[in-house]
Amino acid sequence: YTQGWKEHSWRGYDRGNAWLSPNGTGFSQVTSALPNDPYICDQPYVISGNNTDYLPLKYTAYSVTFTESGLPAGTQWSVTLNGTAKSSTSDSITFLEPNGVYNYKVESPVSGGSGIRYIALKATGTVTVDGINLTISIPYETQYYLTMVATPSNGGSVLPQSGWYNASMQVHISATANSGYQFYEWIGSGPGSYTGTNNPATIAMNAPITETANFKILYQVTFIESGLPLNTAWSVALNGTTKSSNTSSIAFDVPAGTYAFSVEPVSGYSVSPSSGTLTVSSNSSQEITFTPVLKAVTFTESGLPAGASWSVTLNGVTKTSTSNTITFMVPVGNYTYTVSSVSGYKTSQSTGTVSVSASSVSAPVAVTYTAVTTPTPSPSTPSNTWIIATVIVIIVIALAALALRRRK
């Protein structure tokens, strides 16, 4: 062996002798001599049993210890310091380094299994070694993966996107249906997840979570009415939703399923069907028929002789009878009427109006006829001619009687 005994210091080594290997791999052999330092590896030294090295070359280094918190016990993690990487399943990793400034990098993230990871809050940095041992704390934070799914994929969209979230974080989720689809429900898995129909909803990231938004395709169910006057309002309730219209159709958009429906009554009309169930698996329609509810309008006459013929015109329809009643069946509404005249009789109800309501059973109209009285001619006063003729006759008789008496 060869020894250079020049006292020197280099990269943490204090002054002392450098011992060299004959194969040329000794420290001083692979290290260039410092300027003006001709003593390294210059003098051969013969080894014997009486040799003593009173000035050995001494290396001085200090511990740099990285201590983690937040990882489960037994989790492997690593640190790279000054180009050297070390791993451990304990909570600390230690390096020995001489004085100097060094860069470090801590492994981050560290996998904790499916959907779990740990993020170092101080993943990189520098340390300065200056004659003392150092301890660097490395806290880890737990994160869980949130998987967001829309099914079917063309049924709508979900927010937020899938990603990592800090443990215990509250996350708001929402679903938006595409045209022709309807949001139906959330199906959640994992502690803190949500299952139900609220939209939006809130979850707690207590573990890896999957939230699936289910969308259902919508089919159109159209109710088509007939029988109502133009612009008459009507309503239909389907699956808890009521819609009204003054046109002939009302449409609903619903997912496939079986639903109950009911039709609201319209005053003065009966409706068929008024209720029922529909099984929806495609676009469909349901006919609704409204029929006017007819009410009796009865005209009752008094004052005519039995069997006398009389007539009434109501809403353009004329009816004649020889009994004392004439009846019309009409829908709810207001109508004008005319009562016919009867020879020798008169009535004060020759024209009028009658109102027919949905709540009334019938609408009676009384018609009273009164006989027309013809005055009896008074006896005629004798004319003057008749009086004169009578007087002449009397005079003639009187003169004849007087003449007979004279002859006697």
C-alpha positions as a LaTeX table, in Angstrom:
\begin{tabular}{lrrr}
\hline
Residue & $x$ (\AA) & $y$ (\AA) & $z$ (\AA) \\
\hline
Tyr1 & 0.00 & 0.00 & 0.00 \\
Thr2 & 1.06 & 3.55 & $-0.58$ \\
Gln3 & 0.36 & 6.40 & 1.77 \\
Gly4 & 0.30 & 10.10 & 1.24 \\
Trp5 & 0.52 & 11.62 & 4.67 \\
Lys6 & $-0.12$ & 15.20 & 3.73 \\
Glu7 & $-2.79$ & 16.58 & 6.08 \\
His8 & $-5.75$ & 17.81 & 3.99 \\
Ser9 & $-9.53$ & 18.28 & 4.06 \\
Trp10 & $-11.92$ & 17.45 & 1.21 \\
Arg11 & $-15.72$ & 17.03 & 1.00 \\
Gly12 & $-16.35$ & 16.45 & 4.69 \\
Tyr13 & $-13.06$ & 14.70 & 5.40 \\
Asp14 & $-10.88$ & 16.21 & 8.10 \\
Arg15 & $-7.10$ & 16.31 & 7.77 \\
Gly16 & $-5.27$ & 12.95 & 7.83 \\
Asn17 & $-3.47$ & 10.28 & 5.91 \\
Ala18 & $-4.97$ & 8.89 & 2.70 \\
Trp19 & $-4.35$ & 5.16 & 2.20 \\
Leu20 & $-4.24$ & 3.90 & $-1.34$ \\
Ser21 & $-4.86$ & 0.53 & $-2.98$ \\
Pro22 & $-2.30$ & $-1.09$ & $-5.28$ \\
Asn23 & $-4.97$ & $-1.66$ & $-7.89$ \\
Gly24 & $-5.28$ & 2.08 & $-8.36$ \\
Thr25 & $-8.77$ & 2.57 & $-6.91$ \\
Gly26 & $-7.86$ & 4.37 & $-3.74$ \\
Phe27 & $-9.35$ & 7.72 & $-2.85$ \\
Ser28 & $-6.28$ & 9.79 & $-3.53$ \\
Gln29 & $-5.54$ & 7.90 & $-6.72$ \\
Val30 & $-8.84$ & 8.86 & $-8.34$ \\
Thr31 & $-8.79$ & 12.40 & $-7.00$ \\
Ser32 & $-6.71$ & 15.11 & $-8.56$ \\
Ala33 & $-4.21$ & 16.82 & $-6.31$ \\
Leu34 & $-5.09$ & 20.28 & $-5.19$ \\
Pro35 & $-3.03$ & 23.14 & $-6.67$ \\
Asn36 & 0.30 & 23.51 & $-4.95$ \\
Asp37 & $-0.31$ & 20.25 & $-3.09$ \\
Pro38 & 2.45 & 17.92 & $-4.26$ \\
Tyr39 & 2.14 & 15.53 & $-1.36$ \\
Ile40 & $-0.88$ & 13.38 & $-2.22$ \\
Cys41 & 0.32 & 9.93 & $-3.30$ \\
Asp42 & 3.91 & 11.06 & $-3.62$ \\
Gln43 & 5.80 & 8.83 & $-1.15$ \\
Pro44 & 5.75 & 5.04 & $-1.02$ \\
Tyr45 & 5.36 & 3.50 & 2.38 \\
Val46 & 6.39 & 0.00 & 3.36 \\
Ile47 & 3.88 & $-1.81$ & 5.55 \\
Ser48 & 5.25 & $-3.80$ & 8.48 \\
Gly49 & 3.91 & $-5.08$ & 11.72 \\
Asn50 & 5.32 & $-2.14$ & 13.60 \\
Asn51 & 3.54 & 0.53 & 11.52 \\
Thr52 & 1.06 & 2.86 & 13.25 \\
Asp53 & $-1.01$ & 5.53 & 11.53 \\
Tyr54 & $-1.14$ & 8.37 & 13.97 \\
Leu55 & $-3.09$ & 10.64 & 11.65 \\
Pro56 & $-5.85$ & 8.68 & 9.88 \\
Leu57 & $-8.07$ & 10.52 & 7.39 \\
Lys58 & $-11.40$ & 11.21 & 9.18 \\
Tyr59 & $-14.83$ & 11.73 & 7.48 \\
Thr60 & $-17.29$ & 14.12 & 9.27 \\
Ala61 & $-21.04$ & 14.06 & 8.32 \\
Tyr62 & $-24.39$ & 15.00 & 9.94 \\
Ser63 & $-27.76$ & 13.28 & 9.92 \\
Val64 & $-30.57$ & 14.68 & 7.82 \\
Thr65 & $-33.77$ & 12.93 & 8.92 \\
Phe66 & $-37.10$ & 13.21 & 7.06 \\
Thr67 & $-40.10$ & 12.34 & 9.26 \\
Glu68 & $-43.52$ & 11.82 & 7.69 \\
Ser69 & $-47.01$ & 12.12 & 9.19 \\
Gly70 & $-50.34$ & 11.16 & 7.69 \\
Leu71 & $-49.39$ & 7.84 & 6.06 \\
Pro72 & $-50.92$ & 4.62 & 7.40 \\
Ala73 & $-48.47$ & 2.47 & 9.35 \\
Gly74 & $-46.38$ & 0.27 & 7.07 \\
Thr75 & $-46.86$ & 2.43 & 3.96 \\
Gln76 & $-43.71$ & 2.64 & 1.85 \\
Trp77 & $-42.48$ & 6.09 & 0.92 \\
Ser78 & $-39.20$ & 7.54 & $-0.36$ \\
Val79 & $-36.97$ & 10.62 & $-0.33$ \\
Thr80 & $-34.26$ & 11.65 & $-2.77$ \\
Leu81 & $-31.53$ & 13.88 & $-1.25$ \\
Asn82 & $-28.55$ & 15.11 & $-3.20$ \\
Gly83 & $-29.23$ & 12.52 & $-5.91$ \\
Thr84 & $-29.51$ & 9.59 & $-3.49$ \\
Ala85 & $-32.92$ & 7.91 & $-3.05$ \\
Lys86 & $-33.99$ & 6.04 & 0.05 \\
Ser87 & $-37.27$ & 4.24 & 0.84 \\
Ser88 & $-38.83$ & 3.11 & 4.11 \\
Thr89 & $-42.03$ & 1.66 & 5.59 \\
Ser90 & $-41.34$ & 3.45 & 8.88 \\
Asp91 & $-42.13$ & 7.09 & 9.47 \\
Ser92 & $-38.50$ & 8.34 & 9.04 \\
Ile93 & $-35.68$ & 8.24 & 6.47 \\
Thr94 & $-32.15$ & 9.39 & 7.43 \\
Phe95 & $-29.22$ & 10.55 & 5.30 \\
Leu96 & $-25.65$ & 11.41 & 6.38 \\
Glu97 & $-24.27$ & 14.47 & 4.68 \\
Pro98 & $-21.34$ & 16.83 & 5.28 \\
Asn99 & $-21.88$ & 20.53 & 5.48 \\
Gly100 & $-23.53$ & 21.93 & 2.39 \\
Val101 & $-26.80$ & 22.89 & 0.70 \\
Tyr102 & $-28.81$ & 20.04 & $-0.78$ \\
Asn103 & $-32.04$ & 19.64 & $-2.78$ \\
Tyr104 & $-34.59$ & 17.04 & $-1.76$ \\
Lys105 & $-37.70$ & 15.52 & $-3.31$ \\
Val106 & $-40.31$ & 13.50 & $-1.41$ \\
Glu107 & $-42.40$ & 10.85 & $-3.14$ \\
Ser108 & $-45.85$ & 12.29 & $-3.87$ \\
Pro109 & $-48.43$ & 11.06 & $-4.38$ \\
Val110 & $-48.13$ & 7.80 & $-2.46$ \\
Ser111 & $-50.71$ & 5.17 & $-3.44$ \\
Gly112 & $-52.96$ & 3.87 & $-0.71$ \\
Gly113 & $-54.85$ & 1.40 & $-2.88$ \\
Ser114 & $-57.73$ & 1.80 & $-5.32$ \\
Gly115 & $-59.11$ & 5.33 & $-5.16$ \\
Ile116 & $-56.82$ & 6.41 & $-2.27$ \\
Arg117 & $-53.65$ & 8.44 & $-2.35$ \\
Tyr118 & $-51.54$ & 10.63 & $-0.09$ \\
Ile119 & $-50.15$ & 14.01 & $-1.12$ \\
Ala120 & $-46.99$ & 15.43 & 0.49 \\
Leu121 & $-47.58$ & 19.04 & 1.47 \\
Lys122 & $-43.80$ & 19.76 & 1.21 \\
Ala123 & $-42.82$ & 17.55 & $-1.70$ \\
Thr124 & $-39.64$ & 19.46 & $-2.67$ \\
Gly125 & $-37.21$ & 21.82 & $-1.04$ \\
Thr126 & $-33.63$ & 22.48 & 0.09 \\
Val127 & $-31.75$ & 21.76 & 3.31 \\
Thr128 & $-28.61$ & 23.44 & 4.59 \\
Val129 & $-26.23$ & 21.28 & 6.65 \\
Asp130 & $-24.07$ & 23.48 & 8.86 \\
Gly131 & $-22.46$ & 21.44 & 11.59 \\
Ile132 & $-25.66$ & 20.08 & 13.20 \\
Asn133 & $-28.10$ & 17.24 & 12.64 \\
Leu134 & $-31.40$ & 18.18 & 10.93 \\
Thr135 & $-35.00$ & 16.89 & 11.04 \\
Ile136 & $-37.49$ & 17.82 & 8.31 \\
Ser137 & $-41.22$ & 17.14 & 8.85 \\
Ile138 & $-43.17$ & 15.87 & 5.83 \\
Pro139 & $-46.97$ & 15.95 & 6.36 \\
Tyr140 & $-49.15$ & 13.89 & 3.99 \\
Glu141 & $-52.81$ & 14.61 & 3.23 \\
Thr142 & $-55.30$ & 11.88 & 2.29 \\
Gln143 & $-57.26$ & 12.17 & $-0.94$ \\
Tyr144 & $-60.07$ & 10.01 & $-2.33$ \\
Tyr145 & $-61.14$ & 9.60 & $-5.93$ \\
Leu146 & $-64.65$ & 10.64 & $-7.02$ \\
Thr147 & $-65.93$ & 8.82 & $-10.10$ \\
Met148 & $-68.79$ & 10.60 & $-11.90$ \\
Val149 & $-70.86$ & 8.63 & $-14.44$ \\
Ala150 & $-73.84$ & 9.53 & $-16.68$ \\
Thr151 & $-75.95$ & 6.65 & $-17.95$ \\
Pro152 & $-76.79$ & 6.38 & $-20.74$ \\
Ser153 & $-73.85$ & 8.46 & $-21.81$ \\
Asn154 & $-75.98$ & 10.45 & $-24.28$ \\
Gly155 & $-78.69$ & 11.06 & $-21.70$ \\
Gly156 & $-77.03$ & 14.05 & $-20.06$ \\
Ser157 & $-73.98$ & 15.42 & $-18.32$ \\
Val158 & $-72.69$ & 15.50 & $-14.73$ \\
Leu159 & $-70.62$ & 17.92 & $-12.68$ \\
Pro160 & $-67.98$ & 17.99 & $-11.38$ \\
Gln161 & $-65.77$ & 15.78 & $-13.50$ \\
Ser162 & $-64.15$ & 12.72 & $-11.96$ \\
Gly163 & $-61.10$ & 13.57 & $-9.85$ \\
Trp164 & $-59.26$ & 13.57 & $-6.52$ \\
Tyr165 & $-60.64$ & 15.35 & $-3.47$ \\
Asn166 & $-59.30$ & 15.87 & 0.04 \\
Ala167 & $-60.70$ & 13.56 & 2.70 \\
Ser168 & $-63.95$ & 14.82 & 4.36 \\
Met169 & $-64.44$ & 17.49 & 1.71 \\
Gln170 & $-68.07$ & 18.39 & 0.87 \\
Val171 & $-68.65$ & 18.13 & $-2.88$ \\
His172 & $-71.76$ & 19.39 & $-4.70$ \\
Ile173 & $-72.88$ & 17.19 & $-7.61$ \\
Ser174 & $-75.41$ & 18.01 & $-10.33$ \\
Ala175 & $-76.87$ & 16.40 & $-13.44$ \\
Thr176 & $-78.26$ & 18.06 & $-16.58$ \\
Ala177 & $-80.45$ & 16.06 & $-18.96$ \\
Asn178 & $-80.06$ & 16.32 & $-22.72$ \\
Ser179 & $-83.04$ & 17.04 & $-24.95$ \\
Gly180 & $-85.44$ & 14.09 & $-24.97$ \\
Tyr181 & $-84.20$ & 12.78 & $-21.61$ \\
Gln182 & $-85.06$ & 13.36 & $-17.97$ \\
Phe183 & $-82.87$ & 13.06 & $-14.90$ \\
Tyr184 & $-84.21$ & 10.18 & $-12.82$ \\
Glu185 & $-81.95$ & 9.50 & $-9.82$ \\
Trp186 & $-78.45$ & 9.25 & $-8.36$ \\
Ile187 & $-76.97$ & 5.88 & $-7.42$ \\
Gly188 & $-74.03$ & 6.31 & $-5.07$ \\
Ser189 & $-71.52$ & 3.87 & $-3.57$ \\
Gly190 & $-69.00$ & 4.45 & $-0.82$ \\
Pro191 & $-69.20$ & 6.10 & 2.62 \\
Gly192 & $-70.55$ & 9.64 & 2.25 \\
Ser193 & $-72.16$ & 8.99 & $-1.14$ \\
Tyr194 & $-75.73$ & 9.94 & $-2.09$ \\
Thr195 & $-78.55$ & 7.86 & $-3.53$ \\
Gly196 & $-81.85$ & 9.56 & $-4.37$ \\
Thr197 & $-83.62$ & 12.01 & $-6.64$ \\
Asn198 & $-82.28$ & 15.33 & $-5.31$ \\
Asn199 & $-80.56$ & 17.36 & $-7.98$ \\
Pro200 & $-78.22$ & 18.96 & $-7.12$ \\
Ala201 & $-77.01$ & 16.94 & $-4.15$ \\
Thr202 & $-74.07$ & 17.00 & $-1.70$ \\
Ile203 & $-71.66$ & 14.21 & $-0.81$ \\
Ala204 & $-68.84$ & 13.88 & 1.77 \\
Met205 & $-65.53$ & 12.43 & 0.59 \\
Asn206 & $-65.07$ & 9.94 & 3.41 \\
Ala207 & $-63.76$ & 7.24 & 1.05 \\
Pro208 & $-63.57$ & 6.56 & $-2.69$ \\
Ile209 & $-67.04$ & 7.32 & $-4.13$ \\
Thr210 & $-68.84$ & 6.56 & $-7.37$ \\
Glu211 & $-71.91$ & 8.62 & $-8.27$ \\
Thr212 & $-74.02$ & 7.52 & $-11.25$ \\
Ala213 & $-76.67$ & 9.86 & $-12.68$ \\
Asn214 & $-79.43$ & 7.84 & $-14.33$ \\
Phe215 & $-81.32$ & 9.48 & $-17.18$ \\
Lys216 & $-84.49$ & 8.15 & $-18.79$ \\
Ile217 & $-85.65$ & 8.76 & $-22.34$ \\
Leu218 & $-88.87$ & 10.75 & $-22.57$ \\
Tyr219 & $-91.95$ & 9.78 & $-24.57$ \\
Gln220 & $-94.77$ & 12.16 & $-25.51$ \\
Val221 & $-98.28$ & 11.34 & $-24.31$ \\
Thr222 & $-100.91$ & 13.53 & $-26.02$ \\
Phe223 & $-104.49$ & 13.88 & $-24.77$ \\
Ile224 & $-106.86$ & 14.93 & $-27.59$ \\
Glu225 & $-110.33$ & 16.22 & $-26.75$ \\
Ser226 & $-113.49$ & 16.45 & $-28.83$ \\
Gly227 & $-116.88$ & 17.92 & $-28.06$ \\
Leu228 & $-115.94$ & 21.20 & $-26.40$ \\
Pro229 & $-116.72$ & 24.57 & $-27.98$ \\
Leu230 & $-113.76$ & 26.44 & $-29.47$ \\
Asn231 & $-111.44$ & 28.06 & $-26.86$ \\
Thr232 & $-112.99$ & 26.20 & $-23.94$ \\
Ala233 & $-110.42$ & 25.56 & $-21.19$ \\
Trp234 & $-109.88$ & 21.98 & $-19.97$ \\
Ser235 & $-107.25$ & 20.21 & $-17.84$ \\
Val236 & $-105.55$ & 16.83 & $-17.47$ \\
Ala237 & $-103.45$ & 15.52 & $-14.56$ \\
Leu238 & $-100.80$ & 12.88 & $-15.36$ \\
Asn239 & $-98.32$ & 11.44 & $-12.89$ \\
Gly240 & $-98.97$ & 14.26 & $-10.43$ \\
Thr241 & $-98.59$ & 17.06 & $-12.98$ \\
Thr242 & $-101.61$ & 19.08 & $-14.16$ \\
Lys243 & $-101.71$ & 20.90 & $-17.49$ \\
Ser244 & $-104.45$ & 23.08 & $-18.96$ \\
Ser245 & $-105.25$ & 24.26 & $-22.48$ \\
Asn246 & $-107.93$ & 25.98 & $-24.53$ \\
Thr247 & $-106.88$ & 24.06 & $-27.63$ \\
Ser248 & $-107.86$ & 20.50 & $-28.50$ \\
Ser249 & $-104.67$ & 18.81 & $-27.20$ \\
Ile250 & $-102.50$ & 18.61 & $-24.08$ \\
Ala251 & $-99.08$ & 16.88 & $-24.21$ \\
Phe252 & $-96.82$ & 15.44 & $-21.49$ \\
Asp253 & $-93.24$ & 14.17 & $-21.72$ \\
Val254 & $-92.67$ & 11.18 & $-19.41$ \\
Pro255 & $-90.27$ & 8.23 & $-19.14$ \\
Ala256 & $-91.46$ & 4.70 & $-19.83$ \\
Gly257 & $-93.79$ & 3.44 & $-17.13$ \\
Thr258 & $-97.40$ & 3.15 & $-16.03$ \\
Tyr259 & $-99.15$ & 6.36 & $-14.98$ \\
Ala260 & $-102.57$ & 7.37 & $-13.64$ \\
Phe261 & $-104.43$ & 10.22 & $-15.32$ \\
Ser262 & $-107.59$ & 12.20 & $-14.61$ \\
Val263 & $-109.56$ & 14.79 & $-16.60$ \\
Glu264 & $-110.98$ & 17.80 & $-14.78$ \\
Pro265 & $-114.75$ & 18.29 & $-15.19$ \\
Val266 & $-115.97$ & 21.07 & $-17.49$ \\
Ser267 & $-119.23$ & 22.71 & $-16.45$ \\
Gly268 & $-122.17$ & 21.50 & $-18.53$ \\
Tyr269 & $-120.30$ & 18.52 & $-20.01$ \\
Ser270 & $-119.74$ & 14.90 & $-19.15$ \\
Val271 & $-116.31$ & 13.44 & $-20.00$ \\
Ser272 & $-115.22$ & 9.97 & $-21.05$ \\
Pro273 & $-112.90$ & 8.61 & $-19.87$ \\
Ser274 & $-112.64$ & 10.82 & $-16.82$ \\
Ser275 & $-109.68$ & 8.84 & $-15.41$ \\
Gly276 & $-107.54$ & 5.77 & $-16.05$ \\
Thr277 & $-104.00$ & 4.46 & $-16.39$ \\
Leu278 & $-101.59$ & 4.54 & $-19.31$ \\
Thr279 & $-98.62$ & 2.25 & $-19.92$ \\
Val280 & $-96.01$ & 4.28 & $-21.80$ \\
Ser281 & $-93.28$ & 2.63 & $-23.87$ \\
Ser282 & $-93.37$ & 4.94 & $-26.91$ \\
Asn283 & $-95.08$ & 8.12 & $-28.08$ \\
Ser284 & $-98.84$ & 7.67 & $-27.66$ \\
Ser285 & $-102.19$ & 9.49 & $-27.51$ \\
Gln286 & $-105.43$ & 9.25 & $-25.53$ \\
Glu287 & $-108.82$ & 10.39 & $-26.88$ \\
Ile288 & $-111.02$ & 12.39 & $-24.47$ \\
Thr289 & $-114.68$ & 12.94 & $-25.40$ \\
Phe290 & $-116.80$ & 15.69 & $-23.87$ \\
Thr291 & $-120.59$ & 15.40 & $-24.23$ \\
Pro292 & $-122.97$ & 18.27 & $-23.36$ \\
Val293 & $-125.15$ & 17.57 & $-20.33$ \\
Leu294 & $-128.76$ & 18.26 & $-21.50$ \\
Lys295 & $-131.19$ & 19.98 & $-19.16$ \\
Ala296 & $-135.00$ & 20.07 & $-19.50$ \\
Val297 & $-136.68$ & 23.39 & $-20.25$ \\
Thr298 & $-140.40$ & 22.85 & $-19.75$ \\
Phe299 & $-143.05$ & 25.36 & $-20.83$ \\
Thr300 & $-146.37$ & 24.86 & $-19.01$ \\
Glu301 & $-149.46$ & 26.66 & $-20.29$ \\
Ser302 & $-152.65$ & 27.53 & $-18.53$ \\
Gly303 & $-155.82$ & 29.17 & $-19.79$ \\
Leu304 & $-156.35$ & 27.28 & $-23.06$ \\
Pro305 & $-159.23$ & 24.86 & $-23.53$ \\
Ala306 & $-158.30$ & 21.20 & $-23.33$ \\
Gly307 & $-156.89$ & 19.98 & $-26.62$ \\
Ala308 & $-156.09$ & 23.43 & $-27.91$ \\
Ser309 & $-152.92$ & 23.54 & $-30.05$ \\
Trp310 & $-150.09$ & 25.88 & $-29.08$ \\
Ser311 & $-146.35$ & 26.04 & $-29.82$ \\
Val312 & $-142.99$ & 27.36 & $-28.52$ \\
Thr313 & $-139.76$ & 28.13 & $-30.39$ \\
Leu314 & $-136.54$ & 27.77 & $-28.31$ \\
Asn315 & $-133.01$ & 28.20 & $-29.69$ \\
Gly316 & $-134.34$ & 27.96 & $-33.24$ \\
Val317 & $-136.34$ & 24.77 & $-32.61$ \\
Thr318 & $-140.18$ & 24.87 & $-32.67$ \\
Lys319 & $-142.36$ & 22.37 & $-30.86$ \\
Thr320 & $-146.20$ & 22.16 & $-30.92$ \\
Ser321 & $-148.49$ & 20.42 & $-28.43$ \\
Thr322 & $-152.16$ & 19.94 & $-27.59$ \\
Ser323 & $-151.29$ & 19.16 & $-23.97$ \\
Asn324 & $-150.44$ & 21.82 & $-21.45$ \\
Thr325 & $-146.62$ & 21.23 & $-21.54$ \\
Ile326 & $-143.82$ & 21.48 & $-24.12$ \\
Thr327 & $-140.30$ & 20.30 & $-23.13$ \\
Phe328 & $-136.91$ & 20.99 & $-24.73$ \\
Met329 & $-133.61$ & 19.27 & $-23.84$ \\
Val330 & $-130.70$ & 21.73 & $-24.18$ \\
Pro331 & $-127.13$ & 22.15 & $-22.93$ \\
Val332 & $-126.23$ & 24.64 & $-20.24$ \\
Gly333 & $-126.59$ & 28.17 & $-21.56$ \\
Asn334 & $-128.89$ & 31.12 & $-22.10$ \\
Tyr335 & $-131.67$ & 30.89 & $-24.66$ \\
Thr336 & $-134.46$ & 33.08 & $-26.14$ \\
Tyr337 & $-137.92$ & 31.73 & $-26.76$ \\
Thr338 & $-141.14$ & 32.72 & $-28.51$ \\
Val339 & $-144.64$ & 31.50 & $-27.60$ \\
Ser340 & $-147.14$ & 31.24 & $-30.47$ \\
Ser341 & $-150.38$ & 33.14 & $-30.49$ \\
Val342 & $-153.67$ & 31.23 & $-30.25$ \\
Ser343 & $-156.85$ & 32.60 & $-31.84$ \\
Gly344 & $-159.12$ & 34.07 & $-29.25$ \\
Tyr345 & $-156.38$ & 34.14 & $-26.59$ \\
Lys346 & $-153.50$ & 36.32 & $-25.62$ \\
Thr347 & $-150.41$ & 35.87 & $-23.37$ \\
Ser348 & $-147.95$ & 38.24 & $-21.76$ \\
Gln349 & $-145.07$ & 35.66 & $-22.17$ \\
Ser350 & $-144.98$ & 35.75 & $-25.95$ \\
Thr351 & $-141.15$ & 36.23 & $-25.87$ \\
Gly352 & $-138.40$ & 35.94 & $-23.23$ \\
Thr353 & $-135.12$ & 34.35 & $-22.16$ \\
Val354 & $-134.35$ & 31.32 & $-20.05$ \\
Ser355 & $-131.06$ & 30.49 & $-18.29$ \\
Val356 & $-130.00$ & 26.85 & $-17.95$ \\
Ser357 & $-127.32$ & 26.15 & $-15.32$ \\
Ala358 & $-125.29$ & 23.02 & $-14.64$ \\
Ser359 & $-126.68$ & 22.77 & $-11.12$ \\
Ser360 & $-130.35$ & 23.00 & $-12.09$ \\
Val361 & $-132.40$ & 19.88 & $-12.78$ \\
Ser362 & $-134.78$ & 21.71 & $-15.12$ \\
Ala363 & $-135.83$ & 25.20 & $-16.13$ \\
Pro364 & $-139.63$ & 25.63 & $-15.91$ \\
Val365 & $-141.39$ & 28.45 & $-17.81$ \\
Ala366 & $-145.05$ & 29.23 & $-17.09$ \\
Val367 & $-147.21$ & 30.49 & $-20.01$ \\
Thr368 & $-150.61$ & 31.90 & $-19.20$ \\
Tyr369 & $-153.22$ & 32.39 & $-21.94$ \\
Thr370 & $-156.18$ & 34.68 & $-21.44$ \\
Ala371 & $-159.29$ & 34.50 & $-23.62$ \\
Val372 & $-160.04$ & 37.58 & $-25.68$ \\
Thr373 & $-163.79$ & 38.72 & $-24.92$ \\
Thr374 & $-165.89$ & 40.04 & $-27.98$ \\
Pro375 & $-168.35$ & 42.84 & $-26.86$ \\
Thr376 & $-172.21$ & 42.02 & $-27.45$ \\
Pro377 & $-173.81$ & 44.64 & $-29.72$ \\
Ser378 & $-176.35$ & 46.85 & $-27.77$ \\
Pro379 & $-180.00$ & 47.07 & $-29.16$ \\
Ser380 & $-180.42$ & 49.64 & $-31.91$ \\
Thr381 & $-182.51$ & 52.80 & $-31.24$ \\
Pro382 & $-185.63$ & 52.96 & $-33.55$ \\
Ser383 & $-185.05$ & 55.15 & $-36.51$ \\
Asn384 & $-187.19$ & 58.26 & $-37.17$ \\
Thr385 & $-188.74$ & 56.66 & $-40.26$ \\
Trp386 & $-190.11$ & 53.81 & $-38.25$ \\
Ile387 & $-191.53$ & 56.20 & $-35.68$ \\
Ile388 & $-193.18$ & 58.31 & $-38.36$ \\
Ala389 & $-194.65$ & 55.22 & $-40.02$ \\
Thr390 & $-196.03$ & 54.06 & $-36.73$ \\
Val391 & $-197.61$ & 57.43 & $-36.02$ \\
Ile392 & $-199.19$ & 57.48 & $-39.50$ \\
Val393 & $-200.63$ & 54.02 & $-38.98$ \\
Ile394 & $-202.11$ & 55.12 & $-35.65$ \\
Ile395 & $-203.57$ & 58.26 & $-37.19$ \\
Val396 & $-205.05$ & 56.29 & $-40.06$ \\
Ile397 & $-206.68$ & 53.87 & $-37.66$ \\
Ala398 & $-207.99$ & 56.70 & $-35.53$ \\
Leu399 & $-209.52$ & 58.53 & $-38.54$ \\
Ala400 & $-211.18$ & 55.34 & $-39.78$ \\
Ala401 & $-212.74$ & 54.75 & $-36.40$ \\
Leu402 & $-214.01$ & 58.33 & $-36.28$ \\
Ala403 & $-215.57$ & 58.02 & $-39.71$ \\
Leu404 & $-217.53$ & 54.91 & $-38.71$ \\
Arg405 & $-219.00$ & 56.64 & $-35.74$ \\
Arg406 & $-220.32$ & 59.53 & $-37.82$ \\
Arg407 & $-222.17$ & 57.25 & $-40.18$ \\
Lys408 & $-224.06$ & 55.81 & $-37.29$ \\
\hline
\end{tabular}
